[in-house]
Coordinates of N, CA and C and ligand atoms in Angstrom, one line a residue:
M1 N 85.6 34.6 -51.2 CA 85.5 35.5 -50.0 C 84.1 36.0 -49.8
S2 N 83.7 36.3 -48.6 CA 82.4 36.8 -48.3 C 82.3 38.2 -48.8
H3 N 81.0 38.7 -49.0 CA 80.9 40.0 -49.4 C 81.3 41.0 -48.4
Q4 N 81.4 40.5 -47.1 CA 81.8 41.5 -46.0 C 83.3 41.6 -46.0
T5 N 83.8 42.4 -47.0 CA 85.2 42.4 -47.2 C 86.0 43.1 -46.1
E6 N 85.5 44.2 -45.6 CA 86.3 44.9 -44.6 C 85.8 44.8 -43.2
M7 N 84.5 44.6 -43.1 CA 83.9 44.6 -41.7 C 84.3 43.4 -41.0
R8 N 84.5 43.5 -39.7 CA 84.8 42.3 -38.9 C 83.5 41.5 -38.7
A9 N 83.5 40.2 -38.9 CA 82.3 39.4 -38.7 C 81.9 39.4 -37.3
K10 N 80.6 39.4 -37.0 CA 80.1 39.3 -35.6 C 79.8 37.8 -35.3
F11 N 80.0 37.5 -34.0 CA 79.6 36.1 -33.6 C 78.8 36.2 -32.3
A12 N 77.7 35.5 -32.2 CA 76.9 35.5 -31.0 C 76.5 34.1 -30.7
Q13 N 76.6 33.7 -29.4 CA 76.2 32.4 -29.0 C 75.2 32.4 -27.9
R14 N 74.2 31.6 -28.0 CA 73.2 31.5 -27.0 C 73.0 30.0 -26.6
V15 N 72.9 29.7 -25.3 CA 72.6 28.4 -24.9 C 71.2 28.4 -24.3
L16 N 70.4 27.5 -24.8 CA 69.0 27.4 -24.3 C 68.8 26.1 -23.6
A17 N 67.6 26.0 -22.9 CA 67.4 24.8 -22.1 C 67.4 23.5 -22.9
D18 N 66.6 23.5 -23.9 CA 66.5 22.2 -24.7 C 66.2 22.5 -26.1
A19 N 66.0 21.4 -26.9 CA 65.8 21.5 -28.3 C 64.6 22.3 -28.7
E20 N 63.5 22.2 -27.9 CA 62.3 23.0 -28.1 C 62.6 24.5 -28.1
E21 N 63.4 24.9 -27.1 CA 63.7 26.3 -26.9 C 64.6 26.8 -28.1
V22 N 65.5 25.9 -28.5 CA 66.4 26.2 -29.6 C 65.6 26.5 -30.9
A23 N 64.6 25.5 -31.1 CA 63.8 25.7 -32.3 C 63.0 27.0 -32.3
Q24 N 62.4 27.3 -31.1 CA 61.6 28.5 -31.0 C 62.5 29.8 -31.2
A25 N 63.7 29.8 -30.6 CA 64.6 31.0 -30.7 C 65.1 31.1 -32.2
A26 N 65.3 29.9 -32.8 CA 65.8 30.0 -34.2 C 64.7 30.5 -35.1
A27 N 63.5 30.1 -34.9 CA 62.4 30.6 -35.7 C 62.2 32.1 -35.5
E28 N 62.4 32.6 -34.3 CA 62.3 34.0 -34.1 C 63.4 34.8 -34.8
I29 N 64.6 34.2 -34.8 CA 65.7 34.9 -35.5 C 65.4 34.9 -37.0
I30 N 64.9 33.8 -37.5 CA 64.6 33.8 -39.0 C 63.5 34.8 -39.3
E31 N 62.5 34.9 -38.5 CA 61.4 35.9 -38.7 C 62.0 37.3 -38.7
A32 N 62.8 37.6 -37.7 CA 63.4 38.9 -37.6 C 64.2 39.3 -38.8
K33 N 65.0 38.3 -39.2 CA 65.9 38.6 -40.4 C 65.0 38.8 -41.6
A34 N 63.9 38.1 -41.7 CA 63.1 38.2 -42.9 C 62.5 39.6 -42.9
R35 N 61.9 40.0 -41.8 CA 61.3 41.4 -41.7 C 62.4 42.5 -42.0
Q36 N 63.6 42.3 -41.5 CA 64.6 43.3 -41.7 C 65.0 43.4 -43.2
A37 N 65.2 42.2 -43.8 CA 65.6 42.2 -45.2 C 64.5 42.7 -46.1
I38 N 63.3 42.4 -45.8 CA 62.1 42.8 -46.7 C 62.0 44.3 -46.5
A39 N 62.1 44.8 -45.3 CA 62.0 46.3 -45.1 C 63.1 47.0 -45.9
R40 N 64.3 46.4 -45.9 CA 65.4 47.1 -46.5 C 65.5 46.9 -48.0
R41 N 65.2 45.7 -48.5 CA 65.5 45.3 -49.9 C 64.3 44.8 -50.6
G42 N 63.2 44.5 -49.9 CA 62.0 44.1 -50.5 C 62.0 42.5 -50.8
R43 N 63.0 41.8 -50.3 CA 63.2 40.4 -50.6 C 63.9 39.8 -49.5
F44 N 63.7 38.5 -49.2 CA 64.4 37.8 -48.2 C 64.9 36.5 -48.8
S45 N 66.2 36.3 -48.9 CA 66.7 35.1 -49.5 C 67.4 34.2 -48.4
I46 N 66.9 33.0 -48.3 CA 67.3 32.1 -47.2 C 67.7 30.8 -47.7
V47 N 68.8 30.3 -47.2 CA 69.2 28.9 -47.5 C 68.9 28.0 -46.4
L48 N 68.1 27.0 -46.7 CA 67.7 26.0 -45.6 C 68.6 24.8 -45.5
A49 N 68.7 24.3 -44.3 CA 69.5 23.1 -44.1 C 68.6 21.9 -44.0
G50 N 69.1 20.7 -44.2 CA 68.4 19.5 -44.0 C 68.6 19.0 -42.5
G51 N 68.0 17.9 -42.2 CA 68.3 17.3 -40.9 C 67.1 17.6 -39.9
R52 N 67.2 16.9 -38.7 CA 66.1 17.0 -37.8 C 66.0 18.3 -37.0
T53 N 67.2 18.8 -36.7 CA 67.2 20.1 -35.8 C 66.6 21.2 -36.6
P54 N 67.1 21.4 -37.9 CA 66.4 22.5 -38.7 C 64.9 22.3 -38.9
E55 N 64.6 21.0 -39.1 CA 63.1 20.7 -39.3 C 62.3 21.2 -38.2
A56 N 62.7 21.0 -37.0 CA 61.9 21.5 -35.8 C 61.8 23.0 -35.8
T57 N 62.8 23.7 -36.3 CA 62.7 25.1 -36.4 C 61.7 25.6 -37.5
Y58 N 61.7 25.0 -38.6 CA 60.8 25.4 -39.7 C 59.4 25.2 -39.3
K59 N 59.1 24.2 -38.5 CA 57.7 23.9 -38.0 C 57.2 25.0 -37.1
K60 N 58.2 25.7 -36.5 CA 57.8 26.8 -35.5 C 57.5 28.1 -36.2
L61 N 57.8 28.2 -37.5 CA 57.5 29.5 -38.2 C 56.0 29.7 -38.4
P62 N 55.4 30.7 -37.9 CA 54.0 30.9 -37.9 C 53.5 31.2 -39.3
A63 N 52.4 30.5 -39.8 CA 51.9 30.6 -41.1 C 51.5 32.1 -41.4
D64 N 51.0 32.8 -40.3 CA 50.5 34.1 -40.5 C 51.6 35.2 -40.2
G65 N 52.9 34.7 -40.1 CA 53.9 35.6 -39.6 C 54.6 36.4 -40.8
P66 N 55.7 36.0 -41.2 CA 56.5 36.8 -42.1 C 55.8 37.1 -43.5
Q67 N 56.3 38.0 -44.3 CA 55.7 38.3 -45.6 C 56.2 37.3 -46.6
W68 N 55.5 36.1 -46.6 CA 56.0 35.0 -47.4 C 56.2 35.3 -48.9
H69 N 55.4 36.2 -49.4 CA 55.5 36.5 -50.9 C 56.8 37.0 -51.3
A70 N 57.6 37.5 -50.3 CA 58.9 38.1 -50.6 C 60.1 37.2 -50.3
W71 N 59.7 35.9 -49.9 CA 60.8 34.9 -49.6 C 61.3 34.3 -50.9
E72 N 62.6 34.1 -50.9 CA 63.3 33.2 -52.0 C 64.0 32.1 -51.2
V73 N 63.6 30.9 -51.4 CA 64.1 29.8 -50.6 C 65.1 28.9 -51.4
Y74 N 66.3 28.8 -50.8 CA 67.3 27.9 -51.5 C 67.6 26.8 -50.5
F75 N 68.3 25.8 -51.0 CA 68.7 24.6 -50.2 C 70.2 24.5 -50.1
G76 N 70.7 24.2 -48.9 CA 72.1 24.1 -48.6 C 72.6 22.8 -49.2
D77 N 71.8 21.8 -49.3 CA 72.2 20.5 -49.8 C 71.0 19.6 -50.2
E78 N 71.2 18.6 -51.0 CA 70.2 17.7 -51.3 C 70.8 16.3 -51.5
R79 N 69.9 15.3 -51.2 CA 70.4 13.9 -51.4 C 69.9 13.5 -52.8
C80 N 70.8 12.7 -53.5 CA 70.5 12.3 -54.9 C 69.5 11.1 -54.8
L81 N 68.3 11.4 -54.7 CA 67.2 10.4 -54.6 C 66.0 11.0 -55.5
P82 N 65.1 10.1 -55.8 CA 63.9 10.6 -56.6 C 63.2 11.7 -55.9
R83 N 62.6 12.6 -56.6 CA 62.0 13.8 -56.1 C 61.0 13.5 -54.9
D84 N 60.3 12.4 -55.1 CA 59.3 12.1 -54.1 C 59.8 11.2 -52.9
H85 N 61.1 11.0 -52.9 CA 61.6 10.1 -51.8 C 61.5 10.8 -50.5
P86 N 61.1 10.0 -49.5 CA 60.9 10.6 -48.1 C 62.2 11.2 -47.5
D87 N 63.3 10.8 -48.0 CA 64.6 11.3 -47.4 C 65.1 12.5 -48.1
R88 N 64.4 13.0 -49.1 CA 64.8 14.3 -49.7 C 64.7 15.4 -48.8
N89 N 65.6 16.3 -48.7 CA 65.5 17.6 -47.9 C 64.3 18.4 -48.4
S90 N 64.1 18.4 -49.8 CA 63.0 19.2 -50.3 C 61.6 18.7 -49.8
R91 N 61.5 17.3 -49.6 CA 60.3 16.8 -49.0 C 60.1 17.2 -47.6
M92 N 61.2 17.2 -46.8 CA 61.1 17.6 -45.4 C 60.7 19.1 -45.3
V93 N 61.3 19.9 -46.2 CA 61.1 21.3 -46.1 C 59.6 21.6 -46.6
A94 N 59.1 20.9 -47.6 CA 57.8 21.0 -48.0 C 56.8 20.7 -46.9
A95 N 57.0 19.6 -46.2 CA 56.1 19.2 -45.1 C 56.2 20.2 -43.9
A96 N 57.4 20.7 -43.6 CA 57.6 21.5 -42.4 C 57.3 23.0 -42.7
L97 N 57.5 23.4 -43.9 CA 57.3 24.8 -44.2 C 56.7 25.2 -45.5
T98 N 57.3 24.9 -46.6 CA 56.9 25.6 -47.9 C 55.5 25.1 -48.3
G99 N 55.1 23.9 -47.9 CA 53.8 23.4 -48.3 C 52.7 23.9 -47.4
R100 N 53.0 24.6 -46.3 CA 51.9 25.1 -45.5 C 51.9 26.6 -45.4
V101 N 52.8 27.3 -46.1 CA 52.8 28.8 -46.1 C 52.7 29.3 -47.5
P102 N 52.2 30.5 -47.7 CA 52.1 30.9 -49.1 C 53.3 31.5 -49.8
I103 N 54.4 30.8 -49.8 CA 55.6 31.2 -50.6 C 55.3 30.7 -52.0
P104 N 55.3 31.7 -53.0 CA 55.1 31.2 -54.4 C 56.0 30.1 -54.8
S105 N 55.5 29.0 -55.5 CA 56.3 27.9 -55.7 C 57.5 28.2 -56.6
N106 N 57.4 29.2 -57.4 CA 58.6 29.5 -58.3 C 59.7 30.3 -57.5
Q107 N 59.4 30.5 -56.2 CA 60.5 31.1 -55.3 C 61.1 30.1 -54.4
V108 N 60.7 28.8 -54.6 CA 61.3 27.7 -53.8 C 62.2 27.0 -54.8
H109 N 63.5 27.2 -54.6 CA 64.5 26.7 -55.5 C 65.2 25.4 -55.1
E110 N 64.5 24.3 -55.5 CA 65.0 23.0 -55.1 C 66.3 22.6 -55.9
I111 N 67.1 21.8 -55.3 CA 68.3 21.3 -56.0 C 67.8 20.1 -56.8
P112 N 68.0 20.0 -58.1 CA 67.5 18.9 -58.9 C 68.4 17.7 -58.8
A113 N 68.5 17.2 -57.6 CA 69.5 16.1 -57.3 C 69.1 14.8 -58.0
E114 N 67.8 14.7 -58.4 CA 67.4 13.4 -59.0 C 68.1 13.3 -60.4
M115 N 68.7 14.4 -60.9 CA 69.5 14.3 -62.2 C 70.8 13.6 -62.0
G116 N 71.2 13.4 -60.8 CA 72.6 12.9 -60.6 C 73.4 14.1 -60.1
A117 N 74.5 13.8 -59.3 CA 75.2 14.8 -58.6 C 75.9 15.8 -59.5
D118 N 76.5 15.4 -60.5 CA 77.3 16.3 -61.4 C 76.4 17.3 -62.1
S119 N 75.4 16.8 -62.8 CA 74.5 17.7 -63.5 C 73.8 18.6 -62.6
A120 N 73.3 18.1 -61.5 CA 72.5 18.9 -60.5 C 73.4 20.0 -59.9
A121 N 74.7 19.7 -59.6 CA 75.6 20.7 -59.1 C 75.8 21.8 -60.1
L122 N 76.0 21.4 -61.3 CA 76.2 22.4 -62.4 C 75.0 23.3 -62.5
K123 N 73.8 22.7 -62.5 CA 72.6 23.5 -62.7 C 72.3 24.4 -61.6
Y124 N 72.6 23.9 -60.4 CA 72.3 24.7 -59.2 C 73.3 25.9 -59.1
A125 N 74.6 25.6 -59.5 CA 75.6 26.7 -59.4 C 75.2 27.8 -60.4
A126 N 74.7 27.4 -61.6 CA 74.3 28.4 -62.5 C 73.1 29.2 -62.0
L127 N 72.2 28.6 -61.3 CA 71.0 29.3 -60.7 C 71.5 30.3 -59.6
I128 N 72.4 29.8 -58.8 CA 72.8 30.6 -57.6 C 73.7 31.8 -58.1
G129 N 74.7 31.5 -59.0 CA 75.6 32.5 -59.5 C 76.2 33.3 -58.3
S130 N 76.0 34.6 -58.3 CA 76.6 35.4 -57.2 C 75.5 36.0 -56.3
V131 N 74.4 35.2 -56.1 CA 73.4 35.7 -55.2 C 74.0 35.9 -53.8
V132 N 73.7 37.0 -53.2 CA 74.1 37.2 -51.8 C 72.9 36.9 -50.9
F133 N 73.0 35.9 -50.1 CA 71.8 35.5 -49.3 C 71.7 36.4 -48.1
D134 N 70.5 36.5 -47.6 CA 70.3 37.2 -46.3 C 70.6 36.3 -45.1
L135 N 70.3 35.0 -45.2 CA 70.5 34.1 -44.1 C 70.8 32.7 -44.6
V136 N 71.8 32.1 -44.1 CA 72.0 30.7 -44.3 C 71.8 29.9 -43.0
V137 N 71.0 29.0 -43.0 CA 70.7 28.1 -41.8 C 71.6 26.9 -41.9
H138 N 72.3 26.6 -40.8 CA 73.2 25.4 -40.8 C 72.8 24.5 -39.7
G139 N 72.6 23.2 -40.0 CA 72.7 22.2 -38.9 C 74.1 21.7 -38.8
V140 N 74.4 21.0 -37.8 CA 75.8 20.5 -37.6 C 75.8 19.0 -37.4
G141 N 76.7 18.3 -38.1 CA 76.8 16.8 -37.9 C 77.8 16.6 -36.7
E142 N 77.7 15.4 -36.2 CA 78.6 15.0 -35.1 C 80.1 15.1 -35.5
D143 N 80.3 15.0 -36.8 CA 81.7 15.1 -37.3 C 82.1 16.5 -37.7
G144 N 81.2 17.4 -37.5 CA 81.5 18.8 -37.9 C 81.1 19.2 -39.3
H145 N 80.4 18.3 -40.0 CA 79.9 18.6 -41.3 C 78.7 19.6 -41.2
T146 N 78.6 20.3 -42.3 CA 77.3 21.1 -42.5 C 77.0 21.0 -44.0
A147 N 75.7 21.3 -44.3 CA 75.2 21.0 -45.7 C 75.7 19.6 -46.0
S148 N 76.3 19.4 -47.2 CA 76.9 18.0 -47.4 C 78.4 18.2 -47.6
L149 N 79.0 19.2 -46.9 CA 80.4 19.3 -46.8 C 80.9 18.6 -45.6
F150 N 81.6 17.5 -45.9 CA 82.1 16.6 -44.8 C 83.6 16.8 -44.6
P151 N 84.0 16.5 -43.4 CA 85.4 16.7 -43.0 C 86.4 16.1 -44.0
Q152 N 86.1 15.0 -44.6 CA 87.0 14.3 -45.6 C 87.0 14.9 -47.0
C153 N 86.0 15.9 -47.2 CA 86.0 16.5 -48.6 C 87.1 17.6 -48.6
V154 N 87.7 17.7 -49.8 CA 88.6 18.9 -50.1 C 87.7 20.0 -50.4
L155 N 87.8 21.1 -49.6 CA 86.8 22.2 -49.9 C 87.5 23.3 -50.7
D156 N 86.9 23.5 -51.8 CA 87.3 24.6 -52.7 C 86.7 25.9 -52.3
P157 N 87.5 26.9 -51.9 CA 86.9 28.1 -51.4 C 86.1 28.9 -52.5
D158 N 86.2 28.5 -53.8 CA 85.5 29.3 -54.8 C 84.3 28.5 -55.3
A159 N 84.0 27.3 -54.7 CA 82.9 26.5 -55.2 C 81.5 27.1 -54.9
V160 N 80.7 27.1 -55.9 CA 79.3 27.6 -55.6 C 78.4 26.3 -55.3
A161 N 78.6 25.3 -56.0 CA 77.9 24.0 -55.7 C 78.8 22.8 -56.0
V162 N 78.7 21.8 -55.3 CA 79.6 20.7 -55.5 C 78.8 19.3 -55.5
A163 N 79.3 18.4 -56.3 CA 78.8 17.0 -56.3 C 79.6 16.2 -55.2
V164 N 78.8 15.5 -54.4 CA 79.5 14.7 -53.3 C 79.1 13.3 -53.6
R165 N 80.1 12.4 -53.6 CA 79.9 11.0 -53.9 C 80.0 10.0 -52.8
D166 N 80.7 10.4 -51.8 CA 81.0 9.4 -50.8 C 80.7 9.9 -49.4
A167 N 79.5 10.5 -49.3 CA 79.2 11.1 -47.9 C 79.1 10.0 -46.9
P168 N 79.6 10.2 -45.7 CA 79.5 9.1 -44.7 C 78.1 9.0 -44.1
K169 N 77.3 10.1 -44.3 CA 75.9 10.1 -43.8 C 75.1 9.7 -45.1
P170 N 74.2 8.7 -45.0 CA 73.5 8.2 -46.1 C 72.4 9.2 -46.6
P171 N 72.2 9.3 -47.9 CA 72.8 8.5 -49.0 C 74.2 9.1 -49.3
P172 N 75.1 8.3 -49.9 CA 76.4 8.8 -50.2 C 76.5 9.8 -51.3
E173 N 75.5 9.8 -52.2 CA 75.5 10.7 -53.3 C 74.6 11.9 -53.0
R174 N 75.3 13.1 -53.1 CA 74.6 14.3 -52.7 C 75.0 15.5 -53.5
V175 N 74.3 16.6 -53.4 CA 74.8 17.9 -54.0 C 74.8 18.9 -52.8
S176 N 75.8 19.7 -52.8 CA 75.9 20.7 -51.7 C 76.3 22.0 -52.2
L177 N 75.8 23.1 -51.6 CA 76.4 24.4 -51.9 C 77.8 24.3 -51.4
G178 N 78.7 25.1 -52.1 CA 80.1 25.1 -51.8 C 80.4 26.2 -50.8
L179 N 81.7 26.3 -50.4 CA 82.1 27.3 -49.5 C 81.8 28.7 -49.9
H180 N 82.0 29.0 -51.2 CA 81.8 30.4 -51.7 C 80.4 30.8 -51.5
A181 N 79.5 29.9 -51.9 CA 78.0 30.3 -51.8 C 77.6 30.4 -50.4
L182 N 78.0 29.4 -49.5 CA 77.6 29.4 -48.1 C 78.1 30.6 -47.3
R183 N 79.2 31.1 -47.8 CA 79.8 32.3 -47.1 C 79.3 33.6 -47.7
N184 N 78.6 33.5 -48.8 CA 78.2 34.7 -49.5 C 76.8 35.2 -49.0
T185 N 76.8 35.5 -47.7 CA 75.6 35.7 -47.0 C 75.8 36.9 -46.0
R186 N 74.7 37.6 -45.8 CA 74.7 38.7 -44.8 C 74.8 38.1 -43.4
S187 N 74.2 36.9 -43.2 CA 74.3 36.3 -41.8 C 74.1 34.8 -41.9
A188 N 74.5 34.1 -40.9 CA 74.3 32.6 -40.8 C 73.7 32.3 -39.4
L189 N 72.9 31.3 -39.3 CA 72.4 30.8 -38.1 C 72.7 29.3 -38.0
V190 N 73.4 28.9 -36.9 CA 73.8 27.6 -36.7 C 73.0 27.0 -35.5
I191 N 72.4 25.9 -35.7 CA 71.6 25.3 -34.7 C 72.1 23.8 -34.4
A192 N 72.3 23.6 -33.1 CA 72.8 22.2 -32.8 C 72.2 21.8 -31.4
T193 N 71.7 20.6 -31.3 CA 71.2 20.2 -30.1 C 71.7 18.7 -29.8
G194 N 71.8 18.4 -28.5 CA 72.1 17.1 -28.1 C 73.6 16.9 -27.9
S195 N 74.0 16.0 -27.0 CA 75.4 15.9 -26.5 C 76.3 15.3 -27.6
R196 N 75.7 14.7 -28.6 CA 76.5 14.1 -29.7 C 77.2 15.2 -30.5
K197 N 76.7 16.4 -30.4 CA 77.3 17.5 -31.2 C 78.4 18.3 -30.5
T198 N 78.5 18.0 -29.2 CA 79.4 18.8 -28.3 C 80.9 18.8 -28.9
R199 N 81.4 17.7 -29.2 CA 82.8 17.7 -29.7 C 83.0 18.5 -30.9
A200 N 82.1 18.4 -31.8 CA 82.3 19.2 -33.1 C 82.2 20.7 -32.8
I201 N 81.3 21.1 -31.9 CA 81.1 22.5 -31.6 C 82.3 23.0 -30.8
E202 N 82.8 22.2 -29.9 CA 84.0 22.6 -29.2 C 85.2 22.8 -30.1
A203 N 85.4 21.9 -31.0 CA 86.5 21.9 -31.9 C 86.4 23.2 -32.8
W204 N 85.2 23.5 -33.2 CA 85.0 24.7 -34.0 C 85.4 25.9 -33.2
L205 N 84.8 26.0 -32.0 CA 85.0 27.2 -31.2 C 86.4 27.4 -30.7
E206 N 87.1 26.3 -30.6 CA 88.5 26.4 -30.2 C 89.3 27.0 -31.3
G207 N 88.8 26.8 -32.5 CA 89.5 27.5 -33.7 C 90.5 26.5 -34.4
H208 N 90.8 26.8 -35.7 CA 91.7 26.1 -36.5 C 91.4 24.6 -36.6
S209 N 90.1 24.2 -36.4 CA 89.7 22.8 -36.5 C 89.8 22.4 -38.0
G210 N 89.5 23.4 -38.9 CA 89.4 23.0 -40.3 C 88.1 22.3 -40.7
L211 N 87.2 22.2 -39.7 CA 86.0 21.5 -39.9 C 85.1 22.3 -40.8
P212 N 84.3 21.7 -41.6 CA 83.4 22.4 -42.5 C 82.5 23.5 -41.8
I213 N 82.0 23.2 -40.6 CA 81.2 24.2 -39.9 C 82.0 25.4 -39.6
E214 N 83.3 25.2 -39.2 CA 84.1 26.4 -38.9 C 84.4 27.2 -40.2
R215 N 84.6 26.5 -41.3 CA 85.0 27.2 -42.5 C 83.9 27.9 -43.2
V216 N 82.6 27.4 -43.1 CA 81.5 28.1 -43.7 C 81.2 29.4 -42.9
C217 N 81.6 29.4 -41.6 CA 81.3 30.6 -40.8 C 82.4 31.6 -40.7
Q218 N 83.5 31.3 -41.4 CA 84.6 32.3 -41.4 C 84.2 33.5 -42.1
D219 N 84.4 34.7 -41.4 CA 84.1 36.0 -42.0 C 82.6 36.2 -42.3
V220 N 81.8 35.5 -41.5 CA 80.3 35.6 -41.7 C 79.7 36.0 -40.4
N221 N 78.8 36.9 -40.4 CA 78.0 37.3 -39.1 C 77.2 36.0 -38.7
C222 N 77.6 35.5 -37.6 CA 77.0 34.2 -37.2 C 76.4 34.2 -35.9
T223 N 75.2 33.5 -35.8 CA 74.6 33.3 -34.5 C 74.6 31.8 -34.3
L224 N 75.0 31.3 -33.1 CA 75.0 29.9 -32.8 C 74.1 29.7 -31.7
L225 N 73.1 28.8 -31.9 CA 72.1 28.4 -30.8 C 72.4 26.9 -30.5
L226 N 72.6 26.7 -29.2 CA 72.8 25.4 -28.7 C 71.8 25.1 -27.5
D227 N 71.5 23.8 -27.3 CA 70.9 23.5 -26.1 C 71.9 23.1 -25.0
T228 N 71.5 23.0 -23.8 CA 72.6 22.7 -22.7 C 73.3 21.4 -23.0
A229 N 72.7 20.4 -23.6 CA 73.4 19.2 -23.9 C 74.5 19.4 -24.9
A230 N 74.2 20.1 -26.0 CA 75.3 20.4 -27.0 C 76.4 21.3 -26.5
A231 N 76.0 22.1 -25.4 CA 77.0 23.1 -25.0 C 77.9 22.6 -23.8
E232 N 77.6 21.4 -23.3 CA 78.4 20.8 -22.2 C 79.9 20.9 -22.5
V233 N 80.7 21.4 -21.5 CA 82.1 21.6 -21.8 C 83.0 20.3 -21.5
K234 N 84.0 20.2 -22.3 CA 84.9 19.0 -22.2 C 85.4 18.7 -20.8
S235 N 85.8 19.8 -20.1 CA 86.5 19.5 -18.8 C 85.5 18.9 -17.8
R236 N 84.2 19.2 -18.0 CA 83.2 18.6 -17.1 C 82.8 17.2 -17.5
H237 N 83.0 16.9 -18.7 CA 82.5 15.6 -19.2 C 83.6 14.9 -20.0
P238 N 84.7 14.6 -19.4 CA 85.8 14.0 -20.1 C 85.4 12.7 -20.8
D239 N 84.5 11.9 -20.3 CA 84.1 10.6 -20.9 C 83.5 10.8 -22.2
K240 N 82.9 12.0 -22.5 CA 82.3 12.2 -23.8 C 83.3 12.4 -25.0
N241 N 84.6 12.6 -24.5 CA 85.5 13.0 -25.5 C 86.6 12.0 -25.8
K242 N 86.3 10.7 -25.5 CA 87.3 9.7 -25.7 C 87.3 9.3 -27.2
Ligands
6PG1 C1 71.5 16.8 -44.4 C2 72.1 18.1 -43.9 C3 73.1 18.0 -42.8 C4 72.3 18.3 -41.5 C5 73.2 17.9 -40.3 C6 72.4 18.0 -39.0 O1 70.7 16.9 -45.3 O2 71.8 15.7 -43.9 O3 71.7 19.2 -44.5 O4 74.1 18.9 -42.9 O5 71.9 19.6 -41.3 O6 73.6 16.6 -40.5 O7 71.4 17.1 -39.0 P1 70.6 16.7 -37.7 O8 70.0 18.0 -37.2 O9 69.5 15.7 -38.1 O10 71.6 16.1 -36.7

C-alpha cells in the first residue's frame, strides 16, 4: 500500500498541443517537485522511466536548473543487456540527463541488469527497501504497460523489484520495480504522446482496466500529461479502436 494511507490521492490531467509541449511541461513539473522536496527534506528522489517520451523530457531539464547535488536517481526498469548496450535505459538516461548535469555518480542508482534478471531484481530490491520516492515518472506502452510491468504479468502488490522474462517489448528479459515500490511515492507523473497510446489511456481512465498503468497510479497523487493525439476520444475516432 502507498504511504498515503488516509489521504485521498489527487489526480490531474493536462492535454497539450504536441509531444514538444508535453516534454516541456513534464520537465517543469520535475523541476518544481525537485525544488519542493529539497526545500522540505533536503533531498529529491526520483524514479526515471525508459522509452522515447520520457527521454524527450529529460533533455529539457536545464543544466543550470535544479539543485542537482541533492538528487537521488533511481530507475523504474532496465533491460538485461550489457552495461554499454545502446538499448539500456541507463545509457539513454546518461545521454539525456545524468551525463550532462552534476548529479554525483554515487547518487545515480542503476539497475545491475547485466547480472541477469533474478540476481539484479534481488539486488535492486535490497537497495530500494522502503525508500519513499518524491516522484515516479511513467511512460505508457500501447498495451498499458509501464516500467516493465506488462498486462500479462501477474502483479504482486508487495513486490519491490521483479525479474521479467517474457516481455513483449524487446528485449524479453528485464528487471522492473514492482507495484509496491512504484506506489511508494509522494507523486507520479505519467507522460504519453501519439495516437497509439489512446486506447490504453482511455481504458485506464474508464477504470477497472487492471492495466499496469492503472494499478501503479492507484492511491498515488498523479499528474497525467498527454498530447492531443494521445487524448483523442473513442467516440470521435471509432476506427482507432477496432
Ligand atoms: C522501457 C520502459 C517502458 C516505456 C514505455 C513507453 O524501458 O521500455 O520503461 O515502460 O516507458 O514503453 O515508451 P515510449 O515512450 O518509447 O513509447
